[in-house]
mmCIF file of C-alpha atoms and ligand atoms in Angstrom:
data_model
loop_
_atom_site.group_PDB
_atom_site.id
_atom_site.type_symbol
_atom_site.label_atom_id
_atom_site.label_comp_id
_atom_site.label_asym_id
_atom_site.label_seq_id
_atom_site.Cartn_x
_atom_site.Cartn_y
_atom_site.Cartn_z
ATOM 1 C CA MET A 1 -3.939 -9.581 -22.999
ATOM 2 C CA ARG A 2 -5.752 -7.118 -20.403
ATOM 3 C CA LYS A 3 -8.031 -4.639 -21.874
ATOM 4 C CA ASN A 4 -8.045 -2.296 -19.114
ATOM 5 C CA LEU A 5 -4.908 -0.339 -17.837
ATOM 6 C CA VAL A 6 -2.906 -0.905 -14.884
ATOM 7 C CA VAL A 7 -0.126 1.102 -13.301
ATOM 8 C CA ALA A 8 1.353 -1.018 -10.586
ATOM 9 C CA ILE A 9 3.717 1.172 -7.836
ATOM 10 C CA ASP A 10 5.408 -0.650 -5.363
ATOM 11 C CA GLY A 11 8.318 0.315 -2.674
ATOM 12 C CA TYR A 12 9.343 0.590 0.650
ATOM 13 C CA SER A 13 7.143 2.358 3.603
ATOM 14 C CA SER A 14 6.501 5.964 3.351
ATOM 15 C CA CYS A 15 8.299 6.856 0.417
ATOM 16 C CA GLY A 16 5.331 8.383 -1.443
ATOM 17 C CA LYS A 17 3.755 6.026 -3.235
ATOM 18 C CA SER A 18 0.411 6.784 -2.260
ATOM 19 C CA THR A 19 0.911 10.439 -2.972
ATOM 20 C CA LEU A 20 1.940 9.541 -6.422
ATOM 21 C CA ALA A 21 -0.796 7.039 -7.113
ATOM 22 C CA LYS A 22 -3.597 9.454 -6.203
ATOM 23 C CA ALA A 23 -2.178 12.056 -8.295
ATOM 24 C CA LEU A 24 -1.604 9.619 -11.083
ATOM 25 C CA ALA A 25 -4.998 8.138 -10.870
ATOM 26 C CA LYS A 26 -6.733 11.906 -10.702
ATOM 27 C CA LYS A 27 -4.729 13.112 -13.849
ATOM 28 C CA LEU A 28 -5.495 9.797 -15.856
ATOM 29 C CA GLY A 29 -9.248 9.357 -14.570
ATOM 30 C CA PHE A 30 -8.305 5.930 -13.102
ATOM 31 C CA ILE A 31 -9.276 4.482 -9.990
ATOM 32 C CA TYR A 32 -7.064 4.491 -7.252
ATOM 33 C CA ILE A 33 -6.682 1.592 -4.830
ATOM 34 C CA ASP A 34 -4.363 1.552 -1.746
ATOM 35 C CA SER A 35 -3.741 -2.175 -0.930
ATOM 36 C CA GLY A 36 -1.477 -1.242 2.242
ATOM 37 C CA ALA A 37 -4.828 0.232 3.629
ATOM 38 C CA MET A 38 -6.515 -3.513 3.212
ATOM 39 C CA TYR A 39 -3.431 -4.950 5.094
ATOM 40 C CA ARG A 40 -3.891 -2.330 7.509
ATOM 41 C CA ALA A 41 -7.656 -2.668 8.092
ATOM 42 C CA VAL A 42 -6.890 -6.743 8.288
ATOM 43 C CA THR A 43 -4.604 -6.055 11.228
ATOM 44 C CA LEU A 44 -7.120 -3.585 13.083
ATOM 45 C CA TYR A 45 -9.664 -6.363 13.096
ATOM 46 C CA PHE A 46 -6.930 -8.786 14.080
ATOM 47 C CA LEU A 47 -6.213 -6.541 17.129
ATOM 48 C CA ARG A 48 -9.540 -5.683 17.930
ATOM 49 C CA ASN A 49 -10.360 -9.729 17.900
ATOM 50 C CA HIS A 50 -7.300 -10.758 19.448
ATOM 51 C CA VAL A 51 -6.464 -13.392 16.629
ATOM 52 C CA ASP A 52 -3.550 -15.135 16.572
ATOM 53 C CA THR A 53 -1.691 -15.218 13.243
ATOM 54 C CA GLY A 54 0.049 -18.666 14.231
ATOM 55 C CA ASN A 55 -3.627 -20.288 14.477
ATOM 56 C CA GLU A 56 -4.762 -20.897 10.838
ATOM 57 C CA ASP A 57 -8.169 -21.856 11.535
ATOM 58 C CA ALA A 58 -8.519 -18.619 13.722
ATOM 59 C CA VAL A 59 -7.064 -16.748 10.625
ATOM 60 C CA ARG A 60 -9.418 -18.499 8.054
ATOM 61 C CA ASP A 61 -12.405 -17.729 10.171
ATOM 62 C CA ALA A 62 -11.224 -14.200 10.786
ATOM 63 C CA LEU A 63 -10.816 -13.695 7.170
ATOM 64 C CA GLN A 64 -14.500 -14.707 6.524
ATOM 65 C CA HIS A 65 -15.949 -12.163 8.806
ATOM 66 C CA ILE A 66 -14.083 -9.395 7.179
ATOM 67 C CA THR A 67 -15.599 -7.540 4.457
ATOM 68 C CA LEU A 68 -13.451 -4.584 3.088
ATOM 69 C CA ASN A 69 -14.586 -1.541 0.721
ATOM 70 C CA PHE A 70 -13.098 1.379 -0.652
ATOM 71 C CA HIS A 71 -14.868 4.627 -1.136
ATOM 72 C CA SER A 72 -13.184 6.952 -3.389
ATOM 73 C CA ARG A 73 -13.942 10.894 -2.496
ATOM 74 C CA ASP A 74 -11.495 13.214 -4.820
ATOM 75 C CA TYR A 75 -9.258 10.476 -5.040
ATOM 76 C CA GLU A 76 -8.643 10.248 -1.258
ATOM 77 C CA SER A 77 -8.935 6.477 -0.397
ATOM 78 C CA HIS A 78 -11.419 5.678 2.317
ATOM 79 C CA ILE A 79 -11.588 2.012 3.425
ATOM 80 C CA THR A 80 -14.569 0.502 5.434
ATOM 81 C CA LEU A 81 -14.092 -2.260 7.526
ATOM 82 C CA ASN A 82 -17.440 -4.200 7.815
ATOM 83 C CA GLY A 83 -19.133 -1.229 7.285
ATOM 84 C CA GLU A 84 -17.040 1.104 9.903
ATOM 85 C CA GLU A 85 -14.857 3.924 8.392
ATOM 86 C CA VAL A 86 -11.396 2.980 9.525
ATOM 87 C CA SER A 87 -8.898 5.421 7.157
ATOM 88 C CA ASP A 88 -7.776 7.432 10.025
ATOM 89 C CA GLU A 89 -7.465 4.452 12.635
ATOM 90 C CA ILE A 90 -5.607 2.147 10.422
ATOM 91 C CA ARG A 91 -2.685 4.835 10.320
ATOM 92 C CA GLN A 92 -2.079 5.070 13.994
ATOM 93 C CA MET A 93 1.182 3.922 15.185
ATOM 94 C CA TYR A 94 -0.270 0.594 16.864
ATOM 95 C CA VAL A 95 -1.535 -0.547 13.816
ATOM 96 C CA SER A 96 1.668 0.196 12.152
ATOM 97 C CA GLN A 97 3.198 -1.922 14.537
ATOM 98 C CA ARG A 98 1.736 -5.301 13.817
ATOM 99 C CA VAL A 99 0.739 -5.037 10.025
ATOM 100 C CA SER A 100 4.193 -6.435 9.011
ATOM 101 C CA GLU A 101 3.362 -9.767 11.031
ATOM 102 C CA VAL A 102 -0.199 -9.715 9.491
ATOM 103 C CA SER A 103 0.786 -8.909 6.164
ATOM 104 C CA ALA A 104 3.318 -12.151 6.299
ATOM 105 C CA ASN A 105 0.579 -14.498 6.850
ATOM 106 C CA LYS A 106 -0.038 -16.405 3.917
ATOM 107 C CA LEU A 107 -3.937 -17.173 3.912
ATOM 108 C CA VAL A 108 -4.079 -13.177 4.645
ATOM 109 C CA ARG A 109 -2.027 -12.751 1.755
ATOM 110 C CA GLN A 110 -4.108 -15.237 -0.338
ATOM 111 C CA GLU A 111 -7.205 -13.421 0.245
ATOM 112 C CA MET A 112 -6.118 -9.790 -0.504
ATOM 113 C CA VAL A 113 -4.586 -10.609 -3.917
ATOM 114 C CA LYS A 114 -7.627 -12.421 -4.723
ATOM 115 C CA GLN A 115 -9.839 -9.262 -3.761
ATOM 116 C CA GLN A 116 -7.049 -7.038 -5.431
ATOM 117 C CA GLN A 117 -6.928 -8.682 -8.904
ATOM 118 C CA ARG A 118 -10.898 -8.776 -8.772
ATOM 119 C CA MET A 119 -10.544 -5.109 -8.571
ATOM 120 C CA GLY A 120 -8.369 -4.635 -11.290
ATOM 121 C CA ARG A 121 -10.223 -7.078 -13.896
ATOM 122 C CA SER A 122 -11.867 -4.435 -16.086
ATOM 123 C CA GLU A 123 -11.360 -0.992 -14.759
ATOM 124 C CA ASN A 124 -8.399 1.285 -15.292
ATOM 125 C CA ILE A 125 -6.464 1.289 -12.064
ATOM 126 C CA VAL A 126 -3.608 2.535 -9.953
ATOM 127 C CA MET A 127 -2.700 0.348 -7.116
ATOM 128 C CA ASP A 128 0.335 0.719 -4.810
ATOM 129 C CA GLY A 129 1.610 -1.611 -2.546
ATOM 130 C CA ARG A 130 4.617 -4.093 -1.846
ATOM 131 C CA ASP A 131 3.896 -6.876 -4.753
ATOM 132 C CA ILE A 132 1.527 -5.493 -7.136
ATOM 133 C CA GLY A 133 3.850 -5.695 -10.281
ATOM 134 C CA THR A 134 5.451 -8.840 -9.256
ATOM 135 C CA THR A 135 2.452 -10.806 -7.761
ATOM 136 C CA VAL A 136 -1.133 -9.202 -8.059
ATOM 137 C CA PHE A 137 -0.640 -7.557 -11.758
ATOM 138 C CA GLU A 138 2.387 -9.152 -13.337
ATOM 139 C CA ASP A 139 1.079 -8.261 -16.248
ATOM 140 C CA ALA A 140 0.516 -4.223 -15.512
ATOM 141 C CA GLN A 141 1.395 -2.112 -18.415
ATOM 142 C CA VAL A 142 3.349 0.341 -16.394
ATOM 143 C CA LYS A 143 5.426 -0.423 -13.166
ATOM 144 C CA PHE A 144 7.183 1.862 -10.958
ATOM 145 C CA PHE A 145 9.608 0.844 -7.805
ATOM 146 C CA MET A 146 9.625 3.846 -5.568
ATOM 147 C CA THR A 147 12.303 4.686 -3.050
ATOM 148 C CA ALA A 148 13.686 7.552 -0.951
ATOM 149 C CA ASP A 149 16.418 7.966 1.567
ATOM 150 C CA PRO A 150 15.206 6.372 4.978
ATOM 151 C CA LYS A 151 15.831 9.369 7.140
ATOM 152 C CA ILE A 152 13.996 11.709 4.532
ATOM 153 C CA ARG A 153 11.131 9.264 4.465
ATOM 154 C CA ALA A 154 10.654 9.045 8.509
ATOM 155 C CA GLU A 155 10.633 12.875 8.538
ATOM 156 C CA ARG A 156 8.021 12.895 5.931
ATOM 157 C CA ARG A 157 5.766 10.377 7.755
ATOM 158 C CA PHE A 158 6.588 11.987 11.257
ATOM 159 C CA ARG A 159 5.289 15.174 9.850
ATOM 160 C CA GLU A 160 2.330 13.602 8.645
ATOM 161 C CA LEU A 161 1.340 11.992 12.136
ATOM 162 C CA GLN A 162 1.885 15.213 13.667
ATOM 163 C CA SER A 163 -0.506 16.999 11.496
ATOM 164 C CA LYS A 164 -3.029 14.356 12.496
ATOM 165 C CA GLY A 165 -2.450 15.137 15.961
ATOM 166 C CA ASP A 166 -0.238 12.654 17.164
ATOM 167 C CA THR A 167 2.027 14.242 19.473
ATOM 168 C CA THR A 168 3.291 11.225 21.204
ATOM 169 C CA THR A 169 5.180 9.506 18.817
ATOM 170 C CA THR A 170 8.733 10.511 18.209
ATOM 171 C CA LEU A 171 10.872 10.932 15.183
ATOM 172 C CA GLU A 172 13.213 8.137 16.245
ATOM 173 C CA GLU A 173 10.038 5.728 16.851
ATOM 174 C CA VAL A 174 8.836 6.389 13.249
ATOM 175 C CA PHE A 175 12.588 5.658 11.658
ATOM 176 C CA GLU A 176 12.813 2.426 13.996
ATOM 177 C CA ASN A 177 9.153 1.463 12.735
ATOM 178 C CA LEU A 178 10.200 2.203 9.145
ATOM 179 C CA ALA A 179 13.530 0.141 9.171
ATOM 180 C CA HIS A 180 11.485 -2.681 10.647
ATOM 181 C CA ARG A 181 8.791 -2.910 8.352
ATOM 182 C CA ASP A 182 11.398 -2.458 5.354
ATOM 183 C CA TYR A 183 13.395 -5.455 6.769
ATOM 184 C CA ALA A 184 10.177 -7.513 7.320
ATOM 185 C CA ASP A 185 8.931 -6.644 4.094
ATOM 186 C CA THR A 186 11.912 -7.625 2.269
ATOM 187 C CA THR A 187 12.639 -10.898 3.747
ATOM 188 C CA ARG A 188 9.264 -12.046 4.353
ATOM 189 C CA ALA A 189 8.786 -15.617 2.558
ATOM 190 C CA GLU A 190 5.347 -14.852 1.105
ATOM 191 C CA SER A 191 5.777 -12.494 -1.711
ATOM 192 C CA PRO A 192 8.632 -10.296 -0.599
ATOM 193 C CA LEU A 193 8.784 -6.262 -1.595
ATOM 194 C CA THR A 194 11.219 -6.787 -4.430
ATOM 195 C CA ARG A 195 11.521 -4.829 -7.843
ATOM 196 C CA ALA A 196 9.736 -6.465 -10.933
ATOM 197 C CA GLU A 197 12.532 -6.801 -13.658
ATOM 198 C CA ASP A 198 10.256 -4.387 -15.933
ATOM 199 C CA ALA A 199 9.575 -1.610 -12.867
ATOM 200 C CA ILE A 200 10.859 1.819 -13.531
ATOM 201 C CA ILE A 201 12.862 2.862 -10.159
ATOM 202 C CA LEU A 202 11.765 6.458 -8.928
ATOM 203 C CA ASP A 203 13.653 7.431 -6.416
ATOM 204 C CA ASN A 204 11.928 10.873 -5.031
ATOM 205 C CA THR A 205 14.461 11.696 -2.264
ATOM 206 C CA ASP A 206 15.097 15.180 -4.238
ATOM 207 C CA LEU A 207 11.512 15.524 -5.936
ATOM 208 C CA ASN A 208 8.666 17.433 -4.836
ATOM 209 C CA PRO A 209 5.141 15.699 -5.588
ATOM 210 C CA ALA A 210 4.769 17.946 -8.627
ATOM 211 C CA GLU A 211 8.457 16.787 -10.159
ATOM 212 C CA GLN A 212 7.496 13.199 -9.541
ATOM 213 C CA LEU A 213 4.130 13.230 -10.972
ATOM 214 C CA GLU A 214 5.594 14.872 -14.253
ATOM 215 C CA PHE A 215 8.269 12.041 -14.379
ATOM 216 C CA ALA A 216 5.771 9.493 -13.728
ATOM 217 C CA LEU A 217 3.012 10.765 -16.425
ATOM 218 C CA ARG A 218 5.719 10.984 -19.205
ATOM 219 C CA LEU A 219 6.456 7.425 -18.581
ATOM 220 C CA VAL A 220 2.877 6.338 -18.455
ATOM 221 C CA HIS A 221 2.286 8.215 -21.724
ATOM 222 C CA ARG A 222 5.072 6.493 -23.236
ATOM 223 C CA HIS A 223 3.683 2.944 -22.304
ATOM 224 C CA MET A 224 -0.075 3.642 -22.650
ATOM 225 C CA PRO A 225 -2.455 4.583 -25.352
ATOM 226 C CA VAL A 226 -3.909 7.325 -23.125
HETATM 227 O O1 DC B 301 1.672 0.843 2.308
HETATM 228 P P1 DC B 301 1.513 0.686 3.678
HETATM 229 O O2 DC B 301 2.618 1.137 4.686
HETATM 230 O O3 DC B 301 0.264 1.473 3.946
HETATM 231 O O4 DC B 301 1.361 -0.715 4.091
HETATM 232 C C1 DC B 301 1.191 -0.973 5.491
HETATM 233 C C2 DC B 301 1.828 -2.481 5.443
HETATM 234 O O5 DC B 301 1.181 -3.451 4.575
HETATM 235 C C3 DC B 301 3.398 -2.538 4.987
HETATM 236 O O6 DC B 301 4.198 -2.534 6.084
HETATM 237 C C4 DC B 301 3.337 -3.727 4.163
HETATM 238 C C5 DC B 301 2.096 -4.240 3.829
HETATM 239 N N1 DC B 301 1.423 -4.452 2.418
HETATM 240 C C6 DC B 301 2.005 -5.412 2.136
HETATM 241 O O7 DC B 301 2.338 -6.597 2.418
HETATM 242 N N2 DC B 301 1.580 -5.808 0.483
HETATM 243 C C7 DC B 301 1.122 -4.926 -0.138
HETATM 244 N N3 DC B 301 0.429 -5.058 -1.225
HETATM 245 C C8 DC B 301 0.667 -3.505 0.589
HETATM 246 C C9 DC B 301 1.176 -3.386 1.923
#
């Protein structure tokens, strides 16, 4: 039985997982880990270095040249790729468009899961992603499976991109990208996105961040001695 506490948050793309994960981590004093940022940073490296995901040797070699680190500042997760801060770059559309392909790769997943499990070995953490409650931490004490109306998700993500200065990506493109990633995430062979049997479903279509935090905290307190 693990001594440290783990909250696993899985769900579809852009349905507010990281907003909830950050808020929970802050309230509980836990470490927040954005597992999607790791797959995005690997994707960025593969794009920059023209790594062919169909070439096992090239993927294995590339993974040996990638060092990822998180630096938490006020519960905002900042990730470095070989020492370079890439937190903003990895959210750009050109990375989003390739991340499904890279994150479906077996070798990439094995390496990321290993690193994620190491991070959750002794610290109290909140980790969000697609396979946290099913694969990375099957024994997590609290698991959430988040979902929301696809149109609402696309609008939220579109506004986020715009607030970061992206004036070229259209709402339709965001919607298409989310639909594509949902399909790829749920149908891939390697640990597809699926709800763990013991995960609590949280549909936040009609909830604001404060309401969803309250809902989640109530459940966390019920399951954890915190
Ligand atoms: O959470 P996100 O949208 O930033 O994640 C980016 C991509 O990484 C997402 O399309 C699926 C993949 N991913 C994954 O396969 N497993 C995880 N644990 C987290 C993300």
